[in-house]
Short mmCIF file of C-alpha atoms in Angstrom, two decimals:
data_model
loop_
_atom_site.label_atom_id
_atom_site.label_comp_id
_atom_site.label_asym_id
_atom_site.label_seq_id
_atom_site.Cartn_x
_atom_site.Cartn_y
_atom_site.Cartn_z
CA MET J 1 -26.12 -86.39 13.14
CA ASN J 2 -27.59 -86.75 9.67
CA ASN J 3 -25.84 -85.73 6.46
CA ASN J 4 -27.60 -82.36 6.18
CA GLN J 5 -26.66 -81.40 9.76
CA TYR J 6 -23.08 -82.47 9.12
CA LYS J 7 -22.87 -80.27 6.03
CA TRP J 8 -24.09 -77.25 8.01
CA VAL J 9 -21.53 -77.86 10.77
CA ILE J 10 -18.73 -78.02 8.20
CA ALA J 11 -19.96 -74.89 6.44
CA LEU J 12 -20.20 -72.92 9.69
CA SER J 13 -16.79 -74.10 10.87
CA LEU J 14 -15.22 -72.56 7.78
CA LEU J 15 -16.39 -69.16 8.96
CA LEU J 16 -14.90 -69.42 12.45
CA PRO J 17 -11.33 -68.28 11.63
CA PHE J 18 -12.71 -65.02 10.28
CA SER J 19 -15.19 -64.24 13.05
CA GLY J 20 -12.64 -62.47 15.24
CA SER J 21 -10.82 -60.53 12.53
CA ALA J 22 -13.47 -58.43 10.82
CA GLN J 23 -11.89 -55.62 8.84
CA LYS J 24 -13.34 -52.29 7.87
CA ARG J 25 -11.84 -50.52 4.89
CA VAL J 26 -12.19 -46.77 5.26
CA GLY J 27 -11.83 -43.99 2.69
CA ASP J 28 -12.35 -41.07 5.09
CA LEU J 29 -10.29 -41.06 8.26
CA THR J 30 -8.82 -38.55 10.72
CA LEU J 31 -6.01 -39.54 13.08
CA LEU J 32 -4.44 -37.40 15.79
CA TYR J 33 -1.25 -38.38 17.61
CA ASN J 34 0.65 -36.76 20.46
CA SER J 35 4.39 -37.22 20.29
CA VAL J 36 7.38 -36.61 22.50
CA ILE J 37 11.02 -36.45 21.46
CA THR J 38 13.60 -37.17 24.16
CA ASP J 39 17.38 -37.46 24.43
CA SER J 40 18.70 -40.14 26.78
CA LYS J 41 21.74 -37.95 27.51
CA ASP J 42 19.55 -35.07 28.69
CA SER J 43 16.34 -36.21 30.39
CA SER J 44 15.21 -32.61 30.95
CA ARG J 45 15.11 -31.92 27.24
CA LYS J 46 11.78 -32.78 25.63
CA ILE J 47 10.01 -31.64 22.48
CA LEU J 48 6.25 -32.10 22.43
CA SER J 49 4.26 -32.05 19.21
CA THR J 50 1.04 -33.19 17.56
CA THR J 51 0.62 -34.93 14.22
CA ALA J 52 -2.73 -35.08 12.44
CA TYR J 53 -3.60 -37.09 9.33
CA PHE J 54 -6.67 -36.44 7.20
CA LEU J 55 -7.54 -39.06 4.56
CA LYS J 56 -10.14 -38.88 1.82
CA GLY J 57 -9.82 -41.45 -0.95
CA ASN J 58 -6.48 -40.92 -2.68
CA LEU J 59 -5.91 -37.58 -0.92
CA SER J 60 -4.06 -37.11 2.35
CA ARG J 61 -3.03 -34.19 4.53
CA ALA J 62 -0.45 -34.43 7.32
CA GLU J 63 -0.07 -31.61 9.84
CA VAL J 64 2.85 -31.46 12.28
CA ASN J 65 2.86 -28.80 15.00
CA SER J 66 5.31 -28.10 17.80
CA SER J 67 6.76 -25.07 19.56
CA LEU J 68 9.79 -25.22 17.25
CA PHE J 69 8.37 -26.32 13.94
CA SER J 70 5.22 -26.73 11.89
CA SER J 71 4.48 -28.08 8.42
CA VAL J 72 1.66 -29.37 6.25
CA THR J 73 2.01 -32.03 3.55
CA ILE J 74 -0.79 -32.55 1.03
CA TYR J 75 -0.43 -35.55 -1.27
CA ASP J 76 -2.46 -37.09 -4.09
CA SER J 77 -1.44 -40.75 -4.35
CA LYS J 78 -3.29 -41.18 -7.65
CA ALA J 79 -1.52 -38.28 -9.35
CA GLY J 80 1.75 -38.96 -7.52
CA SER J 81 2.20 -35.29 -6.64
CA GLY J 82 1.99 -33.11 -3.56
CA VAL J 83 3.07 -29.97 -1.76
CA ILE J 84 4.77 -29.11 1.51
CA LEU J 85 3.71 -25.91 3.29
CA ARG J 86 6.07 -24.56 5.90
CA GLU J 87 7.35 -21.37 7.45
CA VAL J 88 11.09 -20.74 7.53
CA ASN J 89 12.48 -17.66 9.27
CA GLY J 90 9.14 -15.91 8.93
CA GLN J 91 8.85 -16.79 5.24
CA LYS J 92 5.96 -18.99 4.11
CA LEU J 93 7.06 -21.58 1.56
CA LEU J 94 5.10 -23.82 -0.80
CA ILE J 95 7.27 -26.66 -2.07
CA ARG J 96 5.92 -28.68 -4.99
CA MET J 97 6.79 -32.36 -5.40
CA ASN J 98 6.29 -34.72 -8.30
CA GLU J 99 6.33 -38.50 -7.94
CA GLU J 100 10.11 -38.67 -8.34
CA ASN J 101 10.58 -36.03 -5.62
CA TRP J 102 8.22 -37.89 -3.30
CA ASN J 103 10.13 -41.14 -3.74
CA GLN J 104 13.44 -39.35 -3.25
CA LYS J 105 12.27 -37.76 0.00
CA ASN J 106 10.76 -40.97 1.37
CA GLY J 107 12.92 -43.59 -0.33
CA ARG J 108 14.38 -44.91 2.93
CA PHE J 109 10.91 -46.09 3.97
CA LEU J 110 9.58 -47.58 0.73
CA SER J 111 11.16 -51.03 1.10
CA LEU J 112 10.63 -51.61 4.83
CA ASN J 113 9.49 -55.12 5.74
CA PHE J 114 7.86 -55.33 9.15
CA THR J 115 8.27 -58.41 11.34
CA GLN J 116 5.37 -59.33 13.60
CA VAL J 117 6.07 -59.91 17.30
CA ASN J 118 3.91 -62.13 19.51
CA GLU J 119 2.44 -59.30 21.57
CA LYS J 120 -0.97 -57.63 21.56
CA LYS J 121 -2.49 -54.51 23.08
CA ILE J 122 -5.89 -52.78 23.12
CA ILE J 123 -5.74 -49.15 21.97
CA ALA J 124 -8.88 -47.00 21.68
CA GLY J 125 -10.93 -50.19 21.70
CA TYR J 126 -9.02 -51.76 18.80
CA THR J 127 -6.98 -54.95 19.12
CA CYS J 128 -3.42 -54.21 18.04
CA LYS J 129 -0.47 -56.39 17.12
CA LEU J 130 3.18 -55.46 17.55
CA ALA J 131 5.62 -55.26 14.65
CA LYS J 132 9.25 -54.15 14.35
CA VAL J 133 11.57 -53.01 11.59
CA SER J 134 14.95 -51.29 11.12
CA SER J 135 15.22 -48.41 8.65
CA PRO J 136 18.24 -47.93 6.34
CA ASP J 137 19.15 -44.72 8.20
CA GLY J 138 19.50 -46.51 11.53
CA PHE J 139 16.13 -46.13 13.25
CA GLU J 140 14.69 -49.03 15.23
CA ILE J 141 10.92 -48.82 14.77
CA THR J 142 8.26 -50.57 16.84
CA VAL J 143 4.55 -50.18 16.11
CA PHE J 144 1.26 -51.37 17.52
CA TYR J 145 -1.20 -51.62 14.64
CA THR J 146 -4.75 -52.81 14.11
CA ARG J 147 -6.26 -54.68 11.19
CA ASP J 148 -9.78 -53.71 12.26
CA LEU J 149 -9.41 -50.46 10.29
CA ILE J 150 -7.66 -50.54 6.92
CA PRO J 151 -7.17 -47.20 5.12
CA GLU J 152 -7.91 -47.37 1.40
CA ASN J 153 -5.01 -44.95 0.96
CA LYS J 154 -1.77 -46.70 2.00
CA PHE J 155 0.41 -43.77 0.94
CA TYR J 156 -0.64 -41.20 3.56
CA ASP J 157 2.43 -42.02 5.68
CA PRO J 158 5.40 -43.50 3.75
CA LEU J 159 6.78 -44.99 6.96
CA PHE J 160 3.85 -47.41 7.13
CA LYS J 161 3.16 -47.97 3.45
CA ASN J 162 4.07 -51.66 3.81
CA LEU J 163 2.41 -52.21 7.19
CA ASP J 164 -0.51 -54.62 7.10
CA GLY J 165 -2.83 -52.39 9.13
CA LEU J 166 -3.31 -49.00 10.77
CA PRO J 167 -0.62 -47.77 13.23
CA LEU J 168 -2.09 -46.57 16.53
CA GLU J 169 1.08 -46.28 18.62
CA TYR J 170 4.71 -46.33 17.53
CA GLU J 171 8.26 -45.49 18.56
CA LEU J 172 11.45 -44.65 16.69
CA GLN J 173 14.89 -44.86 18.29
CA ARG J 174 18.38 -44.15 17.01
CA GLY J 175 21.24 -43.75 19.43
CA ASN J 176 20.18 -41.33 22.16
CA LEU J 177 17.19 -40.04 20.18
CA HIS J 178 13.78 -41.46 21.05
CA ILE J 179 10.42 -40.47 19.51
CA LYS J 180 7.10 -41.86 20.70
CA TYR J 181 3.71 -41.34 19.03
CA THR J 182 0.55 -42.01 21.03
CA LEU J 183 -2.94 -41.99 19.53
CA ALA J 184 -5.09 -39.13 20.82
CA SER J 185 -8.16 -39.75 18.65
CA VAL J 186 -9.50 -41.56 15.60
CA ASN J 187 -12.49 -40.24 13.64
CA LEU J 188 -14.36 -41.97 10.82
CA ASN J 189 -16.54 -39.00 9.86
CA PRO J 190 -16.30 -37.61 6.30
CA VAL J 191 -13.32 -35.29 5.80
CA PRO J 192 -14.15 -31.98 4.04
CA ALA J 193 -12.68 -31.74 0.54
CA SER J 194 -11.46 -28.23 1.42
CA LYS J 195 -8.81 -29.82 3.67
CA PHE J 196 -6.86 -30.65 0.51
CA ASP J 197 -7.05 -27.25 -1.17
CA ILE J 198 -3.61 -25.91 -2.08
CA PRO J 199 -3.09 -22.18 -1.35
CA THR J 200 -2.86 -19.94 -4.40
CA SER J 201 -1.38 -16.89 -2.66
CA GLY J 202 0.61 -15.85 0.39
CA TYR J 203 3.41 -18.35 -0.19
CA ARG J 204 6.73 -18.26 -1.97
CA GLU J 205 6.58 -21.19 -4.36
CA MET J 206 9.59 -23.34 -5.20
CA THR J 207 10.47 -26.75 -6.55
CA TYR J 208 11.66 -29.61 -4.37
CA GLU J 209 15.16 -29.28 -5.87
CA GLU J 210 15.26 -25.59 -4.95
CA SER J 211 14.17 -26.37 -1.40
CA LEU J 212 17.14 -28.71 -0.93
CA LYS J 213 19.47 -25.75 -1.35
CA LEU J 214 18.03 -23.94 1.66
CA LYS J 215 20.31 -23.77 4.68
CA THR J 216 17.49 -25.26 6.76
CA GLY J 217 18.05 -28.61 5.08
CA ASN J 218 15.65 -31.10 3.56
CA PRO J 219 11.92 -30.43 3.92
#
């Protein structure tokens, strides 16, 4: 092997560690999860729900729907502000949050440090790694995540703000309570800007502090 051939071999070898870990950073992303909540003390009791995330740049929208509860959270990570839309006892509420409110509501997640476990899984065609973490309020969290898709907006779900990838399947457990989220679909098509419009009528508007006084508890 002559010197020129040797140089090419060395140059190509430097690329090998990266050949199997190509990442795609995405600004527009739609994720849909199915979830089930169970109680180990009562196996017949289950709550089924869906959670959808819509991401467009610094904007995110999270929709949670079940037979017992529904809510929408719209958040602008650049401005540090957002709103929660929900219906309580037939009354439609719009709860405004500034950056301080957002951090107060999600503070228990902001300092989570995930530990990677030596286990992999293919989900929706994406190679996923397993990570675990314990939250300050007692939840044991396990998550399969991929580094093939990296959202530009890391603030769309405070639970995974510090996760080095995109969660595709995860579980939370505390005592008898168990919650499992399973990916139903992932879509990379552009998200309409109208998804992040905040209603201007039809809702009773209140501050985050006022919402904490409701008998229904924290939003």
